[in-house]
mmCIF file of C-alpha atoms in Angstrom:
data_model
loop_
_atom_site.group_PDB
_atom_site.id
_atom_site.type_symbol
_atom_site.label_atom_id
_atom_site.label_comp_id
_atom_site.label_asym_id
_atom_site.label_seq_id
_atom_site.Cartn_x
_atom_site.Cartn_y
_atom_site.Cartn_z
ATOM 1 C CA MET A 14 121.277 99.255 101.386
ATOM 2 C CA SER A 15 119.591 101.635 103.688
ATOM 3 C CA GLU A 16 116.349 101.288 105.536
ATOM 4 C CA THR A 17 113.853 104.058 105.715
ATOM 5 C CA PRO A 18 112.040 104.139 109.125
ATOM 6 C CA SER A 19 108.271 103.868 109.180
ATOM 7 C CA ASP A 20 106.551 107.260 109.393
ATOM 8 C CA PRO A 21 103.639 107.971 111.647
ATOM 9 C CA ALA A 22 101.847 110.036 108.895
ATOM 10 C CA ALA A 23 102.476 107.386 106.292
ATOM 11 C CA ARG A 24 101.163 104.670 108.547
ATOM 12 C CA ARG A 25 98.001 106.492 109.113
ATOM 13 C CA ALA A 26 97.426 106.903 105.469
ATOM 14 C CA ALA A 27 98.196 103.156 104.904
ATOM 15 C CA ARG A 28 95.644 102.131 107.527
ATOM 16 C CA ALA A 29 93.121 104.473 105.864
ATOM 17 C CA ILE A 30 93.618 102.924 102.522
ATOM 18 C CA ASP A 31 93.214 99.518 104.068
ATOM 19 C CA ALA A 32 89.907 100.816 105.631
ATOM 20 C CA LEU A 33 88.689 101.859 102.221
ATOM 21 C CA ARG A 34 89.277 98.387 100.767
ATOM 22 C CA ARG A 35 87.476 96.778 103.712
ATOM 23 C CA GLY A 36 84.415 99.085 103.343
ATOM 24 C CA TRP A 37 84.995 100.816 106.669
ATOM 25 C CA ALA A 38 84.264 104.451 107.342
ATOM 26 C CA LEU A 39 87.133 106.885 107.644
ATOM 27 C CA ARG A 40 87.802 110.540 108.142
ATOM 28 C CA ILE A 41 90.027 112.598 106.009
ATOM 29 C CA THR A 42 90.957 116.132 107.231
ATOM 30 C CA GLY A 43 92.318 118.920 105.222
ATOM 31 C CA ALA A 44 93.131 122.649 105.738
ATOM 32 C CA ASP A 45 89.688 123.679 104.554
ATOM 33 C CA GLY A 46 87.444 120.962 106.227
ATOM 34 C CA ALA A 47 87.067 117.339 107.158
ATOM 35 C CA LEU A 48 84.838 114.581 105.615
ATOM 36 C CA ASP A 49 83.626 111.154 106.646
ATOM 37 C CA LEU A 50 83.744 108.667 103.796
ATOM 38 C CA ILE A 51 82.956 105.102 102.774
ATOM 39 C CA ALA A 52 84.126 103.849 99.360
ATOM 40 C CA VAL A 53 81.120 102.983 97.324
ATOM 41 C CA GLU A 54 82.702 100.019 95.753
ATOM 42 C CA SER A 55 83.340 98.173 99.045
ATOM 43 C CA ALA A 56 80.568 99.519 101.079
ATOM 44 C CA ARG A 57 77.687 97.468 102.544
ATOM 45 C CA ASP A 58 74.225 98.849 103.163
ATOM 46 C CA ALA A 59 74.413 97.843 106.910
ATOM 47 C CA ALA A 60 77.322 100.421 107.305
ATOM 48 C CA LEU A 61 75.464 103.378 105.864
ATOM 49 C CA ALA A 62 73.413 104.209 108.987
ATOM 50 C CA GLY A 63 75.385 107.342 109.608
ATOM 51 C CA PHE A 64 75.245 108.508 105.967
ATOM 52 C CA ALA A 65 71.540 108.916 105.750
ATOM 53 C CA SER A 66 71.736 112.073 103.552
ATOM 54 C CA GLY A 67 72.837 109.965 100.639
ATOM 55 C CA ASP A 68 75.437 112.361 99.386
ATOM 56 C CA ILE A 69 77.964 110.993 97.062
ATOM 57 C CA LEU A 70 81.458 112.173 96.256
ATOM 58 C CA LEU A 71 82.668 111.574 92.670
ATOM 59 C CA SER A 72 85.844 112.606 90.795
ATOM 60 C CA GLY A 73 85.810 115.578 88.425
ATOM 61 C CA GLU A 74 86.230 113.265 85.516
ATOM 62 C CA ARG A 75 83.220 111.147 86.290
ATOM 63 C CA ALA A 76 81.194 114.323 86.875
ATOM 64 C CA VAL A 77 82.040 115.439 83.377
ATOM 65 C CA THR A 78 80.555 112.245 82.024
ATOM 66 C CA LEU A 79 77.413 112.712 84.090
ATOM 67 C CA LYS A 80 77.137 116.317 82.752
ATOM 68 C CA LEU A 81 77.425 117.963 86.241
ATOM 69 C CA THR A 82 79.968 120.560 85.555
ATOM 70 C CA ASN A 83 77.381 123.080 84.421
ATOM 71 C CA GLN A 84 76.182 123.519 87.999
ATOM 72 C CA ARG A 85 78.064 126.240 89.927
ATOM 73 C CA PRO A 86 79.406 123.908 92.777
ATOM 74 C CA ALA A 87 80.809 121.575 90.151
ATOM 75 C CA ALA A 88 82.171 124.165 87.819
ATOM 76 C CA THR A 89 85.780 124.093 89.067
ATOM 77 C CA PRO A 90 88.144 121.214 88.421
ATOM 78 C CA GLY A 91 88.240 118.555 91.220
ATOM 79 C CA PRO A 92 85.896 116.193 93.079
ATOM 80 C CA VAL A 93 82.185 116.873 92.943
ATOM 81 C CA ARG A 94 79.591 116.159 95.819
ATOM 82 C CA ILE A 95 75.970 115.309 94.889
ATOM 83 C CA ALA A 96 73.349 115.869 97.458
ATOM 84 C CA GLY A 97 70.883 112.976 98.239
ATOM 85 C CA ALA A 98 72.032 110.991 95.145
ATOM 86 C CA ALA A 99 71.834 107.481 96.645
ATOM 87 C CA GLU A 100 70.719 105.808 99.854
ATOM 88 C CA SER A 101 72.010 102.278 98.990
ATOM 89 C CA VAL A 102 75.085 100.683 97.550
ATOM 90 C CA ALA A 103 73.315 99.593 94.453
ATOM 91 C CA ALA A 104 72.013 102.947 93.722
ATOM 92 C CA ALA A 105 75.443 104.529 94.245
ATOM 93 C CA LEU A 106 77.131 101.950 92.023
ATOM 94 C CA ALA A 107 74.607 102.792 89.230
ATOM 95 C CA ILE A 108 76.005 106.370 89.449
ATOM 96 C CA ALA A 109 79.668 105.498 89.945
ATOM 97 C CA ASP A 110 80.309 102.558 87.940
ATOM 98 C CA PRO A 111 80.299 103.190 83.999
ATOM 99 C CA ALA A 112 79.719 99.436 83.436
ATOM 100 C CA LEU A 113 76.194 100.055 84.714
ATOM 101 C CA ASP A 114 75.539 103.035 82.377
ATOM 102 C CA LEU A 115 73.669 101.188 79.799
ATOM 103 C CA ALA A 116 71.428 99.506 82.317
ATOM 104 C CA ASN A 117 70.823 102.937 84.006
ATOM 105 C CA PRO A 118 70.692 105.475 81.303
ATOM 106 C CA LEU A 119 68.414 107.913 82.966
ATOM 107 C CA LYS A 120 70.430 109.303 85.882
ATOM 108 C CA GLY A 121 69.419 112.365 87.911
ATOM 109 C CA PRO A 122 68.461 115.030 88.018
ATOM 110 C CA PHE A 123 71.395 115.649 90.393
ATOM 111 C CA ARG A 124 72.083 118.689 92.639
ATOM 112 C CA THR A 125 75.611 119.403 93.341
ATOM 113 C CA VAL A 126 76.875 121.159 96.642
ATOM 114 C CA ALA A 127 80.127 122.287 98.025
ATOM 115 C CA THR A 128 82.375 119.393 98.942
ATOM 116 C CA GLY A 129 82.896 120.585 102.565
ATOM 117 C CA GLY A 130 86.604 120.191 102.255
ATOM 118 C CA GLU A 131 88.424 120.392 98.870
ATOM 119 C CA ALA A 132 91.741 119.063 100.253
ATOM 120 C CA ALA A 133 90.096 116.101 101.928
ATOM 121 C CA ALA A 134 88.068 115.354 98.818
ATOM 122 C CA ALA A 135 91.143 115.474 96.515
ATOM 123 C CA ALA A 136 93.039 113.203 98.921
ATOM 124 C CA ALA A 137 90.080 110.673 98.859
ATOM 125 C CA MET A 138 90.377 110.371 95.126
ATOM 126 C CA THR A 139 94.130 109.725 95.282
ATOM 127 C CA MET A 140 93.576 107.120 98.001
ATOM 128 C CA ALA A 141 90.937 105.337 95.874
ATOM 129 C CA ARG A 142 93.285 105.163 92.799
ATOM 130 C CA HIS A 143 95.890 103.809 95.066
ATOM 131 C CA ALA A 144 93.605 101.238 96.465
ATOM 132 C CA GLY A 145 92.429 100.238 93.045
ATOM 133 C CA LEU A 146 88.852 101.264 93.789
ATOM 134 C CA LEU A 147 86.311 103.269 91.824
ATOM 135 C CA PRO A 148 86.784 106.992 92.736
ATOM 136 C CA ALA A 149 83.275 107.259 94.418
ATOM 137 C CA PHE A 150 82.293 107.605 98.142
ATOM 138 C CA PHE A 151 79.415 107.932 100.421
ATOM 139 C CA VAL A 152 80.203 111.316 102.128
ATOM 140 C CA ARG A 153 78.996 113.436 105.090
ATOM 141 C CA ASP A 154 80.618 116.321 106.955
ATOM 142 C CA ALA A 155 82.730 115.099 109.787
ATOM 143 C CA SER A 156 80.898 114.499 112.961
ATOM 144 C CA GLY A 157 81.479 112.469 116.200
ATOM 145 C CA GLU A 158 84.387 110.115 116.745
ATOM 146 C CA ALA A 159 86.289 108.517 113.882
ATOM 147 C CA GLU A 160 87.837 105.032 114.292
ATOM 148 C CA THR A 161 90.037 105.631 111.311
ATOM 149 C CA GLU A 162 91.496 109.002 110.365
ATOM 150 C CA CYS A 163 94.167 110.591 108.352
ATOM 151 C CA SER A 164 94.895 113.980 106.789
ATOM 152 C CA ALA A 165 95.582 115.098 103.153
ATOM 153 C CA GLY A 166 99.257 115.546 104.412
ATOM 154 C CA ASP A 167 99.466 112.001 105.554
ATOM 155 C CA VAL A 168 98.500 110.753 102.115
ATOM 156 C CA ALA A 169 101.174 112.982 100.549
ATOM 157 C CA ALA A 170 103.722 111.549 103.049
ATOM 158 C CA LEU A 171 102.663 107.914 102.042
ATOM 159 C CA LEU A 172 103.202 108.626 98.354
ATOM 160 C CA ASP A 173 106.541 110.603 98.813
ATOM 161 C CA PRO A 174 108.943 108.752 96.536
ATOM 162 C CA ALA A 175 111.828 109.773 98.799
ATOM 163 C CA ARG A 176 110.661 106.970 101.164
ATOM 164 C CA LEU A 177 111.639 104.494 98.501
ATOM 165 C CA GLU A 178 114.902 102.607 99.248
ATOM 166 C CA ILE A 179 116.804 99.556 97.880
ATOM 167 C CA ALA A 180 115.545 96.538 99.714
ATOM 168 C CA ALA A 181 117.452 93.638 97.906
ATOM 169 C CA ARG A 182 119.541 92.853 94.861
ATOM 170 C CA ALA A 183 120.748 89.742 93.286
ATOM 171 C CA ARG A 184 122.147 88.253 90.057
ATOM 172 C CA LEU A 185 119.286 87.282 87.659
ATOM 173 C CA PRO A 186 120.232 85.652 84.342
ATOM 174 C CA VAL A 187 117.458 86.440 81.875
ATOM 175 C CA GLU A 188 116.925 85.525 78.142
ATOM 176 C CA ALA A 189 118.338 88.854 76.960
ATOM 177 C CA SER A 190 121.337 88.860 79.305
ATOM 178 C CA GLU A 191 122.686 86.055 81.439
ATOM 179 C CA SER A 192 124.678 88.551 83.527
ATOM 180 C CA ALA A 193 121.687 90.801 84.496
ATOM 181 C CA GLU A 194 121.164 92.049 87.989
ATOM 182 C CA ILE A 195 117.843 92.608 89.655
ATOM 183 C CA VAL A 196 117.240 95.340 92.321
ATOM 184 C CA ALA A 197 114.087 95.657 94.350
ATOM 185 C CA PHE A 198 112.859 98.951 95.871
ATOM 186 C CA ARG A 199 110.489 99.270 98.811
ATOM 187 C CA SER A 200 109.039 101.903 101.145
ATOM 188 C CA PRO A 201 108.002 100.779 104.572
ATOM 189 C CA GLU A 202 104.267 101.238 104.411
ATOM 190 C CA GLU A 203 103.753 100.191 100.829
ATOM 191 C CA ALA A 204 102.687 96.678 99.566
ATOM 192 C CA SER A 205 104.049 97.008 96.082
ATOM 193 C CA ASP A 206 107.701 96.580 95.184
ATOM 194 C CA HIS A 207 109.214 98.208 92.190
ATOM 195 C CA VAL A 208 112.200 96.609 90.499
ATOM 196 C CA ALA A 209 115.098 97.464 88.148
ATOM 197 C CA LEU A 210 116.920 95.183 85.896
ATOM 198 C CA LEU A 211 120.462 96.149 85.079
ATOM 199 C CA ILE A 212 121.826 94.702 81.899
ATOM 200 C CA GLY A 213 125.356 94.840 80.629
ATOM 201 C CA LYS A 214 128.492 96.348 82.191
ATOM 202 C CA ARG A 215 128.100 99.808 83.627
ATOM 203 C CA ASP A 216 130.554 102.381 82.052
ATOM 204 C CA ALA A 217 130.763 106.204 82.038
ATOM 205 C CA ASN A 218 128.183 106.557 79.244
ATOM 206 C CA PRO A 219 124.478 107.219 80.098
ATOM 207 C CA PRO A 220 122.636 103.795 79.984
ATOM 208 C CA VAL A 221 119.617 103.054 77.845
ATOM 209 C CA VAL A 222 116.637 103.186 80.206
ATOM 210 C CA ARG A 223 113.117 101.930 79.777
ATOM 211 C CA LEU A 224 110.257 102.837 82.085
ATOM 212 C CA HIS A 225 107.839 99.907 81.915
ATOM 213 C CA SER A 226 104.635 100.054 83.970
ATOM 214 C CA GLU A 227 103.311 96.710 85.076
ATOM 215 C CA CYS A 228 100.931 95.019 82.689
ATOM 216 C CA LEU A 229 99.781 91.602 83.868
ATOM 217 C CA THR A 230 97.635 91.000 80.840
ATOM 218 C CA GLY A 231 100.411 91.913 78.337
ATOM 219 C CA ASP A 232 103.626 90.959 80.172
ATOM 220 C CA VAL A 233 102.411 87.680 81.523
ATOM 221 C CA LEU A 234 99.317 86.551 79.695
ATOM 222 C CA GLY A 235 100.427 87.786 76.147
ATOM 223 C CA SER A 236 97.411 89.987 75.657
ATOM 224 C CA LEU A 237 97.019 91.291 72.054
ATOM 225 C CA LYS A 238 94.912 94.402 73.195
ATOM 226 C CA CYS A 239 98.136 96.355 74.015
ATOM 227 C CA ASP A 240 101.766 96.256 72.975
ATOM 228 C CA CYS A 241 103.306 96.029 76.537
ATOM 229 C CA GLY A 242 104.659 92.448 76.363
ATOM 230 C CA PRO A 243 106.419 92.947 72.975
ATOM 231 C CA GLN A 244 107.735 96.352 74.116
ATOM 232 C CA LEU A 245 109.189 94.892 77.279
ATOM 233 C CA HIS A 246 111.090 92.195 75.535
ATOM 234 C CA ALA A 247 112.238 94.360 72.642
ATOM 235 C CA ALA A 248 113.656 96.861 75.197
ATOM 236 C CA LEU A 249 115.598 94.221 77.008
ATOM 237 C CA HIS A 250 117.190 92.960 73.843
ATOM 238 C CA ALA A 251 118.020 96.541 72.779
ATOM 239 C CA MET A 252 119.737 97.141 76.068
ATOM 240 C CA ALA A 253 121.641 93.860 75.600
ATOM 241 C CA GLY A 254 123.002 95.341 72.385
ATOM 242 C CA ALA A 255 124.085 98.564 73.990
ATOM 243 C CA PRO A 256 127.008 98.894 76.485
ATOM 244 C CA TRP A 257 124.457 98.765 79.315
ATOM 245 C CA GLY A 258 120.870 99.537 80.228
ATOM 246 C CA VAL A 259 118.356 99.745 82.995
ATOM 247 C CA LEU A 260 114.706 98.541 82.923
ATOM 248 C CA LEU A 261 112.589 100.176 85.595
ATOM 249 C CA TYR A 262 109.569 97.971 86.188
ATOM 250 C CA LEU A 263 107.000 100.197 87.892
ATOM 251 C CA ARG A 264 104.075 98.585 89.796
ATOM 252 C CA GLN A 265 101.543 101.032 88.273
ATOM 253 C CA GLU A 266 99.100 98.794 86.416
ATOM 254 C CA GLY A 267 96.711 100.350 84.024
ATOM 255 C CA ARG A 268 98.553 103.675 83.808
ATOM 256 C CA GLY A 269 98.234 103.884 87.538
ATOM 257 C CA ILE A 270 94.541 102.959 88.127
ATOM 258 C CA GLY A 271 95.116 99.283 89.054
ATOM 259 C CA LEU A 272 94.337 95.948 87.548
ATOM 260 C CA VAL A 273 90.570 95.794 88.220
ATOM 261 C CA ASN A 274 89.964 99.369 86.968
ATOM 262 C CA LYS A 275 92.023 98.491 83.848
ATOM 263 C CA LEU A 276 89.849 95.491 83.091
ATOM 264 C CA ARG A 277 86.790 97.753 83.547
ATOM 265 C CA ALA A 278 88.424 100.153 80.901
ATOM 266 C CA TYR A 279 88.786 97.050 78.661
ATOM 267 C CA ALA A 280 85.136 96.345 79.089
ATOM 268 C CA LEU A 281 84.238 99.921 78.075
ATOM 269 C CA GLN A 282 86.529 99.712 75.087
ATOM 270 C CA ASP A 283 84.483 96.532 74.021
ATOM 271 C CA GLN A 284 81.469 99.176 74.115
ATOM 272 C CA GLY A 285 83.202 101.408 71.631
ATOM 273 C CA TYR A 286 85.240 103.744 73.903
ATOM 274 C CA ASP A 287 88.869 104.279 73.228
ATOM 275 C CA THR A 288 91.439 103.940 76.115
ATOM 276 C CA VAL A 289 91.360 107.686 76.928
ATOM 277 C CA ASP A 290 87.646 107.993 77.136
ATOM 278 C CA ALA A 291 87.314 104.697 78.998
ATOM 279 C CA ASN A 292 89.628 106.027 81.779
ATOM 280 C CA LEU A 293 87.629 109.290 81.944
ATOM 281 C CA ARG A 294 84.238 107.588 82.178
ATOM 282 C CA LEU A 295 85.714 105.464 84.987
ATOM 283 C CA GLY A 296 86.501 108.762 86.796
ATOM 284 C CA PHE A 297 90.250 108.756 86.350
ATOM 285 C CA PRO A 298 92.724 111.006 84.621
ATOM 286 C CA VAL A 299 94.141 109.757 81.348
ATOM 287 C CA GLU A 300 97.609 109.570 83.036
ATOM 288 C CA ALA A 301 97.773 108.588 86.678
ATOM 289 C CA ARG A 302 101.311 107.269 86.944
ATOM 290 C CA ASP A 303 103.889 108.739 89.222
ATOM 291 C CA PHE A 304 107.220 109.055 87.287
ATOM 292 C CA ALA A 305 108.942 110.651 90.373
ATOM 293 C CA ILE A 306 109.207 107.034 91.574
ATOM 294 C CA ALA A 307 111.380 106.196 88.526
ATOM 295 C CA ALA A 308 113.481 109.258 89.143
ATOM 296 C CA ARG A 309 114.040 108.051 92.748
ATOM 297 C CA MET A 310 114.973 104.673 91.567
ATOM 298 C CA LEU A 311 117.573 106.122 89.229
ATOM 299 C CA GLU A 312 118.912 108.302 91.962
ATOM 300 C CA LEU A 313 119.435 105.199 94.227
ATOM 301 C CA LEU A 314 121.180 103.467 91.374
ATOM 302 C CA HIS A 315 123.418 106.493 90.906
ATOM 303 C CA VAL A 316 122.269 107.077 87.339
ATOM 304 C CA PRO A 317 121.855 110.895 86.716
ATOM 305 C CA ARG A 318 122.003 110.876 82.879
ATOM 306 C CA ILE A 319 120.100 108.476 80.583
ATOM 307 C CA ARG A 320 119.171 107.582 77.101
ATOM 308 C CA LEU A 321 115.444 107.037 77.368
ATOM 309 C CA MET A 322 113.722 104.422 75.233
ATOM 310 C CA THR A 323 110.137 105.670 74.841
ATOM 311 C CA ASN A 324 107.722 106.959 72.189
ATOM 312 C CA ASN A 325 106.091 109.164 74.813
ATOM 313 C CA PRO A 326 107.612 112.671 74.938
ATOM 314 C CA GLU A 327 105.834 113.231 78.257
ATOM 315 C CA LYS A 328 107.883 110.702 79.960
ATOM 316 C CA VAL A 329 110.983 112.772 78.982
ATOM 317 C CA ALA A 330 109.379 115.973 80.274
ATOM 318 C CA ARG A 331 108.321 114.282 83.545
ATOM 319 C CA LEU A 332 111.726 112.802 84.200
ATOM 320 C CA GLU A 333 113.519 116.050 83.431
ATOM 321 C CA LYS A 334 111.195 117.818 85.756
ATOM 322 C CA GLU A 335 112.436 115.357 88.590
ATOM 323 C CA GLY A 336 116.025 116.173 87.763
ATOM 324 C CA VAL A 337 116.950 113.353 85.504
ATOM 325 C CA GLU A 338 118.991 114.500 82.519
ATOM 326 C CA VAL A 339 117.625 112.820 79.297
ATOM 327 C CA VAL A 340 120.450 113.074 76.745
ATOM 328 C CA GLU A 341 118.535 111.215 74.004
ATOM 329 C CA ARG A 342 115.060 109.769 73.303
ATOM 330 C CA LEU A 343 115.246 106.446 71.608
ATOM 331 C CA PRO A 344 111.988 105.306 69.854
ATOM 332 C CA LEU A 345 110.724 101.827 70.110
ATOM 333 C CA ALA A 346 108.890 100.798 66.997
ATOM 334 C CA LEU A 347 106.885 97.498 66.926
ATOM 335 C CA PRO A 348 104.305 96.185 64.457
ATOM 336 C CA ALA A 349 100.639 96.522 65.290
ATOM 337 C CA ASN A 350 98.041 93.649 65.227
ATOM 338 C CA PRO A 351 94.298 93.650 64.540
ATOM 339 C CA HIS A 352 93.545 93.839 68.251
ATOM 340 C CA ASN A 353 95.715 96.793 69.242
ATOM 341 C CA GLU A 354 95.619 99.017 66.027
ATOM 342 C CA ARG A 355 93.042 101.279 67.681
ATOM 343 C CA TYR A 356 94.792 101.426 70.951
ATOM 344 C CA LEU A 357 98.065 102.372 69.284
ATOM 345 C CA ALA A 358 96.304 105.028 67.114
ATOM 346 C CA THR A 359 94.777 106.481 70.271
ATOM 347 C CA LYS A 360 98.171 106.825 71.945
ATOM 348 C CA ARG A 361 99.493 108.616 68.814
ATOM 349 C CA ASP A 362 96.547 110.825 68.224
ATOM 350 C CA ARG A 363 95.375 111.633 71.803
ATOM 351 C CA THR A 364 98.326 111.181 74.015
ATOM 352 C CA GLY A 365 101.138 112.446 71.766
ATOM 353 C CA HIS A 366 103.141 109.169 71.263
ATOM 354 C CA GLN A 367 105.477 109.452 68.373
ATOM 355 C CA LEU A 368 108.320 107.428 66.821
#
């Protein structure tokens, strides 16, 4: 097992993400400008003295929901800056949090302006998603000294899957296979550890591989709103019936938007939105997971060719793009229940899942 040294750029980005969670101001620099930001969700009114203009930075997805993209500064894909939109945390949350849309139906009128730094704004949205926060910020053009600062390049360095290494491995008897082995992967600056479960005896044949994104509600609590728990256990038993298999358990809850935001999406689904529209109203892309992480895990396990167990052809394409040879796609069919019928239909009809 090798150890990846900590990188100064990645450390800067990790400190900046911590600052976002704590409601502290930070500066993000990019090739086309620098921005000072405070995450709306974690901000406190007392910290907004330097953000008197009330400008708000939102994701492009949230801007579509707010019907801002017909204005010229918001017409291109990407984050959108609204001039003078909110001077308090409560006012900003009414704009940024879709859970408050019904209580605040008459928003605006809004005036969009140039972000002041497209690269910095895009990096901010990535950081919000990584921090599990709503993608919304109080924003101003950079001025004065900054206590916490990082660049768009620092964020890319932090999220580089090449920094992932094997941290530990051990025998782990599980229900599906008493001879299973668990392998943990870690990068120096990240808090979340990804794991692989190896089942069966390795041979020259490509293993059955399942990419499973963490789902606390389904995997642990037995939620009926999704099919994650049953898929996880069915995949493990299918691997036990094959010569060998690898489960990659990716710490990318809620398709990459985090547990809290996933629960917000659940609340929007209770209002009638499907899983795709709920993510978009929150301000996130439909698919925010990073499958390059899975490719790096397979590389470290010396598994270049796989039989991928998935109903999602996009996973095949994304892994092949990262250099993994997928020799076969194996569907995973499970019965629906009254609570997840619409969810499964949405995956089939709007995100291309197929058996």
